[in-house]
Structure formats: structure tokens, C-alpha cells
Amino acid sequence: MKKRIGVLTTGGDSPGINAALRGLGKAASGVYGMEIIGFQDGFTGMAQGLTVELEGSAFSGILTTGGTILGTNRDRPDRVIIDGVAKDATDQILENYKKLKLHALVCIGGSDAQNSAYYLMQHGLNVITLPVTIDNDLTGTDTSIGFDTAVEVAAEAIDRLHSTAISHHRIIIVEMMGRETGWLTLAAGIAGGADVILIPEIPYHTEKVAEAILQRSHKGKRFSLVAVSEGAISQESVRFFEKARLANRRLRQGEEQSEIEQRLDTIEKHAAGDTLHLANRLEDFTKLETRITILGYLQRGGTPSATDRVLATQLGTACAALIQEGVFGVMVGTRSGTVVTTPLAEVANQTKAVPLDHAWLQGARLVGVSLGD
């Protein structure tokens, strides 16, 4: 009997998902003779049995198409929204996996996909994942599919904003995605020639950022471009929350302490990435007109770069080969151009932060970029 594999995309969309589907599908069906069942809209579709058979024609013309032909959302197997109500759909997903006689399930996406796949692996399913996220924050791979395209889009945005900054002698702040890590902002900031780069891994001093901008002004450069991750946070906020947590531990115990700790975590996440507050503070310090551009979902859309198409094809076809070999419970990634696998237990619930000694940071400092520290 032919092997039947299911495939879905989950989490945020990203350039290169369709290229990965194409690589997986062409290799699985054309080389290994497998049947491929696609689930629409992530785990919601798998829970509801919303399937589409993916045959040869389904993979034509999608190499350069952004988004995902299967649709996606952020539902998890244990929390699927159906008719506006959240429910645990684990049993339905397991049942549909068996009902369709699947040999394996391929989950394509970022941290949501890795966490959910690991959860289903623990419930006995043969799962394998592909890393797709513009944040590039997954352990087990040098680069995630979609990252290169997002860097190109963000760097081009900085390039375009240079002329406005120069013409009006302004500070222009460009906010980019990256709530937990700063890979995207760091790469795009360096590529676009940003004067200041602020990332979550390095809490910044607003005064030092202002000082760097004023030094440029004193040298006759009456504009500055600031690339900031949506999750960047100031040293002031870090110190405030450290003191709040210490006070909570001194004054409370047990469930009450835990509840307050969770509230502080939530508030701190909101405090991070307050780009408007940063803009107001910089304008106060420097007396220079300050404007904000938030790139948002622009970074996720559009045609994937050639680099992402190659990576997606490499990992998608490797995934099909691994299924044929009976390798499951892993994420398929790349190290120094070579395909590698990492156990999902080592990928799920993990975040790949920018190391503070990373060569990109060192290079940025050496060309005079301020990191706010």
C-alpha cells in the first residue's frame, strides 16, 4: 500500500511555505509514490476533517507564491476555536489521523508548529516538522524559511526611508517584528545602514540612544534611522519589573505570589516594544522631529526570495526522504548548508536568541551602530 502523509501549516504565514509544500509534495509523490492529504487552516481543519488531496497539479505555479495555499491560524491541538468556542480537539485530531490511515503528519511553521507537533508526538503520532518563521528564532537550524525574504523587505524599507530622513532632518524609527528575538531587526538594520539598532536581547538606555543621535547631529548628520524590534525593552523597564518581582516575593507566597508574577509578565510584555514612548522620549532629549514607521505584516508577505526558495526546496525534499526512511519526531533544519535533524524535544518550547558575542553584533558596533547599551 502507498504511504499516506498529512500536511498542514500552522502559526503565522511566511514567505516560502508554498515552496516547502512544493518540495515536499513533488518528492513524496513523484519519487516515493506517497499520497498527500492537506489539512486546511491548520489544526482547526484537521480537527474538523477539512482535507484536500494534493496531487501533481496542486504544486504547479506555487514556488513563487507567498502565504500558504492550505491556510493557517494559531490554534493548537488542545485549544481549537470552533464556532467561536475554544475546545480541546486532541481526540478528534487523533481520530482523523487514524481514520485517514496516515503514515505521518508534517507540520510546517514556527514555534507554534514545533510545540504542537511535540505534543502530538507524545500522543503517539508520527510527526515531522519544517522550520518556517521570519523571526529565525528556532533552535536546531541556522536559518528558518522566510527569514531571508523578510530581511530583504525590511532592509529595502530602511533604504527608502533614508531619503525622507535626510530631506526633513528627522529621526525615523522603523519597528520590525521580533517580540522575543532580534535576528530580523539586527540583520535588516545592518543591511539598511541603520544608525541605531535595538533588540530584545540588549535592553537599551534611552539616554544613550539619544546621545548617539546627538553625536551624529554635531558632526553635521542631521538625521538618524533607528531599527527597533517590537520586543525591545528599555533598561528603565527592566529595573522596574525586577524591583516589582523582588517585592512580590518578599510580600507574598504560594498561589498569590504566582498570580502576581504572571500579571507582571503580561505587563512587561506590553511595556516591551512601546515604540511611541521611545519616539517621544527621543524627541524630548534631542529636540529633533521623530517619526515612526511600523512594517508589521509587510514583512511576511510577497514573493519569497531565491534564497528562501532554495532552502524550502532543500528542506521539503529532505523531509519526504526522511519519511520514506521512517524518521519521525524531528525538525528538519540546516547547518552550514547541510540538512540536519533535531529531536522535537530539543526544539519545542525553546527560543534561539541572538548571542551577545554574535559576529553580527560585533560588526555593527565596529561600523559605529549604537545598540543602546
Short mmCIF file of C-alpha atoms in Angstrom, two decimals, residues 14-368:
data_model
loop_
_atom_site.label_atom_id
_atom_site.label_comp_id
_atom_site.label_asym_id
_atom_site.label_seq_id
_atom_site.Cartn_x
_atom_site.Cartn_y
_atom_site.Cartn_z
CA SER A 14 5.71 33.35 5.98
CA PRO A 15 7.31 33.60 2.52
CA GLY A 16 8.42 30.18 1.35
CA ILE A 17 5.70 27.99 2.85
CA ASN A 18 4.33 27.11 -0.58
CA ALA A 19 7.83 26.42 -1.86
CA ALA A 20 8.29 23.97 1.04
CA LEU A 21 4.95 22.33 0.25
CA ARG A 22 6.03 22.02 -3.36
CA GLY A 23 9.37 20.43 -2.48
CA LEU A 24 7.73 18.01 -0.07
CA GLY A 25 4.89 17.16 -2.44
CA LYS A 26 6.91 16.65 -5.59
CA ALA A 27 9.45 14.42 -3.85
CA ALA A 28 6.88 12.48 -1.82
CA SER A 29 4.52 11.75 -4.69
CA GLY A 30 6.85 11.81 -7.69
CA VAL A 31 9.80 9.92 -6.24
CA TYR A 32 8.42 7.86 -3.36
CA GLY A 33 4.88 7.28 -4.62
CA MET A 34 3.17 8.64 -1.49
CA GLU A 35 -0.32 10.07 -1.26
CA ILE A 36 -0.56 13.52 0.31
CA ILE A 37 -3.52 14.86 2.25
CA GLY A 38 -3.54 18.57 3.07
CA PHE A 39 -5.45 19.93 6.06
CA GLN A 40 -6.93 23.37 5.60
CA ASP A 41 -6.41 26.10 8.22
CA GLY A 42 -4.02 24.25 10.49
CA PHE A 43 -5.21 22.13 13.39
CA THR A 44 -8.72 23.55 13.11
CA GLY A 45 -9.03 21.88 9.73
CA MET A 46 -7.50 18.65 10.97
CA ALA A 47 -9.95 18.55 13.87
CA GLN A 48 -12.89 19.17 11.54
CA GLY A 49 -11.65 16.88 8.79
CA LEU A 50 -11.23 19.69 6.25
CA THR A 51 -8.97 17.95 3.75
CA VAL A 52 -7.76 18.40 0.21
CA GLU A 53 -5.86 15.83 -1.83
CA LEU A 54 -2.58 17.30 -3.01
CA GLU A 55 -1.63 15.88 -6.39
CA GLY A 56 0.90 16.93 -9.01
CA SER A 57 -1.12 19.86 -10.37
CA ALA A 58 -1.54 21.31 -6.87
CA PHE A 59 2.19 22.01 -6.74
CA SER A 60 2.40 23.82 -10.07
CA GLY A 61 2.89 27.57 -10.02
CA ILE A 62 3.27 27.93 -6.24
CA LEU A 63 7.06 28.15 -5.95
CA THR A 64 6.99 31.96 -6.09
CA THR A 65 3.65 32.47 -4.33
CA GLY A 66 3.61 33.97 -0.84
CA GLY A 67 1.39 32.82 2.01
CA THR A 68 0.12 29.25 2.15
CA ILE A 69 -2.32 27.51 -0.17
CA LEU A 70 -3.58 25.48 2.81
CA GLY A 71 -4.40 28.44 5.07
CA THR A 72 -3.21 28.79 8.64
CA ASN A 73 -4.07 30.02 12.14
CA ARG A 74 -2.60 29.86 15.64
CA ASP A 75 -4.89 27.19 17.08
CA ARG A 76 -3.24 24.33 18.97
CA PRO A 77 -4.49 20.74 19.16
CA ASP A 78 -5.55 21.31 22.76
CA ARG A 79 -7.15 24.67 22.00
CA VAL A 80 -9.03 24.91 18.72
CA ILE A 81 -11.60 27.65 18.08
CA ILE A 82 -14.75 26.16 16.54
CA ASP A 83 -17.86 28.34 16.16
CA GLY A 84 -16.23 30.92 18.41
CA VAL A 85 -15.67 28.45 21.25
CA ALA A 86 -12.24 27.16 22.38
CA LYS A 87 -12.11 23.42 22.89
CA ASP A 88 -9.58 20.63 23.29
CA ALA A 89 -9.61 18.88 19.90
CA THR A 90 -6.85 16.38 20.61
CA ASP A 91 -9.17 13.37 20.41
CA GLN A 92 -10.68 14.49 17.08
CA ILE A 93 -7.22 15.08 15.61
CA LEU A 94 -6.02 11.63 16.71
CA GLU A 95 -9.20 10.05 15.36
CA ASN A 96 -8.89 11.76 11.97
CA TYR A 97 -5.23 10.75 11.73
CA LYS A 98 -6.24 7.11 12.19
CA LYS A 99 -9.38 7.41 10.05
CA LEU A 100 -7.34 8.69 7.11
CA LYS A 101 -4.75 5.94 7.70
CA LEU A 102 -1.91 8.40 7.74
CA HIS A 103 1.66 7.18 7.97
CA ALA A 104 2.92 10.57 9.16
CA LEU A 105 1.93 14.19 9.75
CA VAL A 106 4.10 17.07 8.55
CA CYS A 107 3.70 20.33 10.48
CA ILE A 108 5.08 23.44 8.79
CA GLY A 109 5.61 26.61 10.81
CA GLY A 110 7.46 28.33 13.63
CA SER A 111 7.33 27.77 17.37
CA ASP A 112 3.59 27.03 17.25
CA ALA A 113 4.19 24.16 14.85
CA GLN A 114 7.10 22.73 16.83
CA ASN A 115 5.26 22.84 20.15
CA SER A 116 2.08 21.31 18.73
CA ALA A 117 3.98 18.61 16.84
CA TYR A 118 5.84 17.62 20.00
CA TYR A 119 2.51 17.47 21.85
CA LEU A 120 1.06 15.13 19.20
CA MET A 121 4.23 13.04 19.17
CA GLN A 122 3.70 12.44 22.88
CA HIS A 123 0.20 11.20 21.96
CA GLY A 124 1.65 8.58 19.64
CA LEU A 125 1.60 10.21 16.19
CA ASN A 126 4.42 10.04 13.65
CA VAL A 127 5.24 13.73 13.20
CA ILE A 128 7.98 15.68 11.45
CA THR A 129 8.32 19.44 11.07
CA LEU A 130 9.77 22.11 8.79
CA PRO A 131 11.00 25.42 10.27
CA VAL A 132 9.20 28.41 8.76
CA THR A 133 9.35 31.77 10.53
CA ILE A 134 10.61 35.25 9.70
CA ASP A 135 11.84 35.57 13.31
CA ASN A 136 14.56 32.92 12.77
CA ASP A 137 14.18 32.00 16.45
CA LEU A 138 14.05 28.20 16.22
CA THR A 139 16.86 26.12 17.65
CA GLY A 140 18.17 23.28 15.51
CA THR A 141 18.62 25.26 12.29
CA ASP A 142 20.89 28.05 11.15
CA THR A 143 18.10 29.72 9.19
CA SER A 144 14.35 29.31 9.02
CA ILE A 145 12.40 29.52 5.77
CA GLY A 146 11.07 33.06 5.30
CA PHE A 147 13.80 34.86 7.21
CA ASP A 148 15.84 35.90 4.18
CA THR A 149 12.80 37.38 2.42
CA ALA A 150 11.74 39.33 5.50
CA VAL A 151 15.25 40.76 5.89
CA GLU A 152 15.19 41.92 2.27
CA VAL A 153 11.79 43.59 2.71
CA ALA A 154 12.81 45.32 5.94
CA ALA A 155 16.19 46.44 4.57
CA GLU A 156 14.50 47.89 1.49
CA ALA A 157 12.10 49.81 3.74
CA ILE A 158 15.05 51.34 5.60
CA ASP A 159 16.66 52.20 2.26
CA ARG A 160 13.52 54.04 1.16
CA LEU A 161 13.18 55.91 4.45
CA HIS A 162 16.72 57.28 4.19
CA SER A 163 15.67 59.94 1.67
CA THR A 164 12.82 61.21 3.86
CA ALA A 165 15.04 61.28 6.95
CA ILE A 166 17.71 63.25 5.10
CA SER A 167 15.27 65.66 3.47
CA HIS A 168 13.45 66.58 6.69
CA HIS A 169 16.37 66.20 9.16
CA ARG A 170 14.33 63.73 11.22
CA ILE A 171 14.76 60.73 13.40
CA ILE A 172 12.86 57.91 11.76
CA ILE A 173 12.14 54.82 13.83
CA VAL A 174 11.39 51.62 11.91
CA GLU A 175 9.65 48.95 14.01
CA MET A 176 10.05 45.36 12.88
CA MET A 177 8.67 42.03 14.02
CA GLY A 178 10.53 40.10 16.69
CA ARG A 179 8.86 40.05 20.09
CA GLU A 180 11.27 37.55 21.64
CA THR A 181 14.39 37.84 19.49
CA GLY A 182 16.14 40.44 17.34
CA TRP A 183 17.50 38.42 14.40
CA LEU A 184 15.33 40.18 11.82
CA THR A 185 15.93 43.70 13.13
CA LEU A 186 19.66 43.13 13.53
CA ALA A 187 20.13 41.75 10.00
CA ALA A 188 17.89 44.33 8.32
CA GLY A 189 19.35 47.16 10.37
CA ILE A 190 22.90 46.29 9.34
CA ALA A 191 21.91 45.75 5.70
CA GLY A 192 19.95 49.02 5.60
CA GLY A 193 22.60 51.11 7.33
CA ALA A 194 20.57 51.94 10.44
CA ASP A 195 22.35 54.20 12.90
CA VAL A 196 20.74 52.61 15.95
CA ILE A 197 19.57 49.00 16.32
CA LEU A 198 17.51 47.97 19.36
CA ILE A 199 16.73 44.30 20.01
CA PRO A 200 15.12 42.36 22.90
CA GLU A 201 18.39 40.69 23.86
CA ILE A 202 20.02 44.02 24.74
CA PRO A 203 17.86 46.30 26.95
CA TYR A 204 18.59 49.86 25.90
CA HIS A 205 19.23 53.16 27.71
CA THR A 206 17.10 55.85 26.10
CA GLU A 207 19.67 58.47 27.07
CA LYS A 208 22.46 56.56 25.31
CA VAL A 209 20.38 56.25 22.17
CA ALA A 210 19.71 60.00 22.28
CA GLU A 211 23.41 60.67 22.88
CA ALA A 212 24.39 58.64 19.81
CA ILE A 213 21.89 60.60 17.70
CA LEU A 214 23.13 63.95 19.05
CA GLN A 215 26.74 62.98 18.30
CA ARG A 216 25.71 62.41 14.69
CA SER A 217 23.97 65.78 14.67
CA HIS A 218 27.07 67.53 15.99
CA LYS A 219 29.05 66.01 13.13
CA GLY A 220 26.65 67.59 10.65
CA LYS A 221 24.48 64.49 10.09
CA ARG A 222 21.05 65.89 10.81
CA PHE A 223 19.11 62.65 10.52
CA SER A 224 19.15 59.21 12.11
CA LEU A 225 17.48 55.90 11.39
CA VAL A 226 16.56 53.65 14.30
CA ALA A 227 15.70 49.98 13.67
CA VAL A 228 13.81 48.56 16.64
CA SER A 229 12.34 45.13 17.34
CA GLU A 230 8.75 45.12 18.56
CA GLY A 231 10.01 43.35 21.69
CA ALA A 232 12.88 45.71 22.51
CA ILE A 233 12.73 46.98 26.10
CA SER A 234 14.44 49.80 27.98
CA GLN A 235 16.73 49.39 30.97
CA GLU A 236 14.28 51.53 32.94
CA SER A 237 11.51 49.00 32.40
CA VAL A 238 13.80 46.07 33.19
CA ARG A 239 14.81 47.63 36.52
CA PHE A 240 11.20 48.48 37.37
CA PHE A 241 10.00 44.92 36.84
CA GLU A 242 12.98 43.44 38.68
CA LYS A 243 12.09 45.53 41.72
CA ALA A 244 8.40 44.63 41.40
CA ARG A 245 9.22 40.91 41.31
CA LEU A 246 11.51 41.16 44.33
CA ALA A 247 8.80 43.00 46.28
CA ASN A 248 6.25 40.37 45.26
CA ARG A 249 8.49 37.55 46.52
CA ARG A 250 9.03 39.31 49.84
CA LEU A 251 5.36 40.11 50.44
CA ARG A 252 3.53 37.09 49.03
CA GLN A 253 3.68 33.32 48.92
CA GLY A 254 2.08 30.41 47.10
CA GLU A 255 -0.72 30.95 44.60
CA GLU A 256 -0.98 34.68 45.27
CA GLN A 257 2.72 35.17 44.51
CA SER A 258 2.40 33.09 41.34
CA GLU A 259 -0.66 35.05 40.18
CA ILE A 260 1.10 38.40 40.65
CA GLU A 261 4.20 37.05 38.87
CA GLN A 262 2.05 36.13 35.86
CA ARG A 263 0.47 39.58 35.84
CA LEU A 264 3.89 41.21 35.92
CA ASP A 265 5.00 39.03 32.99
CA THR A 266 1.97 40.17 31.00
CA ILE A 267 2.50 43.84 31.83
CA GLU A 268 6.20 43.59 30.97
CA LYS A 269 5.38 42.17 27.54
CA HIS A 270 3.14 45.17 26.91
CA ALA A 271 5.89 47.51 28.13
CA ALA A 272 8.33 45.98 25.66
CA GLY A 273 8.05 47.39 22.18
CA ASP A 274 6.45 50.70 23.20
CA THR A 275 7.84 52.43 20.14
CA LEU A 276 5.63 55.51 20.55
CA HIS A 277 7.03 56.10 24.04
CA LEU A 278 10.57 55.69 22.69
CA ALA A 279 9.85 58.21 19.93
CA ASN A 280 8.50 60.76 22.41
CA ARG A 281 11.50 60.34 24.71
CA LEU A 282 13.99 60.71 21.88
CA GLU A 283 12.24 63.83 20.61
CA ASP A 284 12.37 65.32 24.13
CA PHE A 285 16.08 64.52 24.53
CA THR A 286 17.27 65.55 21.06
CA LYS A 287 14.72 68.21 20.05
CA LEU A 288 14.68 66.53 16.63
CA GLU A 289 11.40 65.72 14.92
CA THR A 290 10.73 62.00 15.22
CA ARG A 291 8.51 59.77 13.11
CA ILE A 292 7.58 56.07 13.33
CA THR A 293 7.10 53.51 10.57
CA ILE A 294 5.74 50.11 11.63
CA LEU A 295 6.40 47.48 8.97
CA GLY A 296 4.13 44.86 10.56
CA TYR A 297 2.73 42.24 8.22
CA LEU A 298 4.52 43.67 5.18
CA GLN A 299 7.49 41.59 6.30
CA ARG A 300 5.53 38.35 5.96
CA GLY A 301 4.01 38.90 2.55
CA GLY A 302 5.07 38.76 -1.06
CA THR A 303 7.23 36.57 -3.23
CA PRO A 304 9.89 34.55 -1.38
CA SER A 305 13.49 35.35 -2.21
CA ALA A 306 15.61 33.00 -4.30
CA THR A 307 17.48 32.00 -1.13
CA ASP A 308 14.24 31.05 0.63
CA ARG A 309 13.01 29.10 -2.39
CA VAL A 310 16.23 27.08 -2.44
CA LEU A 311 16.11 26.46 1.33
CA ALA A 312 12.42 25.49 1.21
CA THR A 313 13.05 23.06 -1.63
CA GLN A 314 16.07 21.57 0.13
CA LEU A 315 14.21 21.01 3.41
CA GLY A 316 10.92 19.95 1.81
CA THR A 317 12.51 17.24 -0.30
CA ALA A 318 14.67 16.10 2.64
CA CYS A 319 11.52 15.78 4.72
CA ALA A 320 10.00 13.41 2.14
CA ALA A 321 13.18 11.30 2.15
CA LEU A 322 13.16 11.09 5.96
CA ILE A 323 9.53 9.94 5.98
CA GLN A 324 10.45 7.24 3.48
CA GLU A 325 13.24 6.17 5.85
CA GLY A 326 10.88 6.12 8.83
CA VAL A 327 12.47 9.05 10.68
CA PHE A 328 9.95 10.91 12.86
CA GLY A 329 9.83 13.11 15.93
CA VAL A 330 12.32 15.60 14.48
CA MET A 331 12.54 19.03 12.91
CA VAL A 332 14.37 19.19 9.57
CA GLY A 333 16.83 22.07 9.52
CA THR A 334 20.14 23.14 8.08
CA ARG A 335 23.66 23.61 9.47
CA SER A 336 26.35 25.16 7.27
CA GLY A 337 24.30 24.27 4.20
CA THR A 338 23.78 20.64 5.20
CA VAL A 339 20.42 19.15 6.17
CA VAL A 340 20.25 18.10 9.81
CA THR A 341 17.54 16.78 12.10
CA THR A 342 16.89 17.83 15.69
CA PRO A 343 14.60 15.93 18.10
CA LEU A 344 11.40 17.86 18.74
CA ALA A 345 12.05 17.51 22.47
CA GLU A 346 15.04 19.84 21.93
CA VAL A 347 13.14 22.31 19.75
CA ALA A 348 9.73 22.64 21.40
CA ASN A 349 9.34 25.48 23.90
CA GLN A 350 12.85 26.73 23.13
CA THR A 351 13.93 30.08 21.69
CA LYS A 352 17.12 30.84 19.78
CA ALA A 353 18.15 34.29 20.99
CA VAL A 354 20.88 36.40 19.41
CA PRO A 355 24.11 35.56 21.34
CA LEU A 356 25.66 38.68 22.82
CA ASP A 357 29.00 37.76 21.23
CA HIS A 358 27.48 37.13 17.79
CA ALA A 359 29.57 38.32 14.83
CA TRP A 360 26.69 40.47 13.54
CA LEU A 361 26.66 42.45 16.79
CA GLN A 362 30.42 42.87 16.72
CA GLY A 363 30.28 44.04 13.11
CA ALA A 364 27.51 46.51 13.88
CA ARG A 365 29.50 48.05 16.73
CA LEU A 366 32.62 48.34 14.58
CA VAL A 367 30.80 50.40 11.93
CA GLY A 368 29.50 52.76 14.60
#
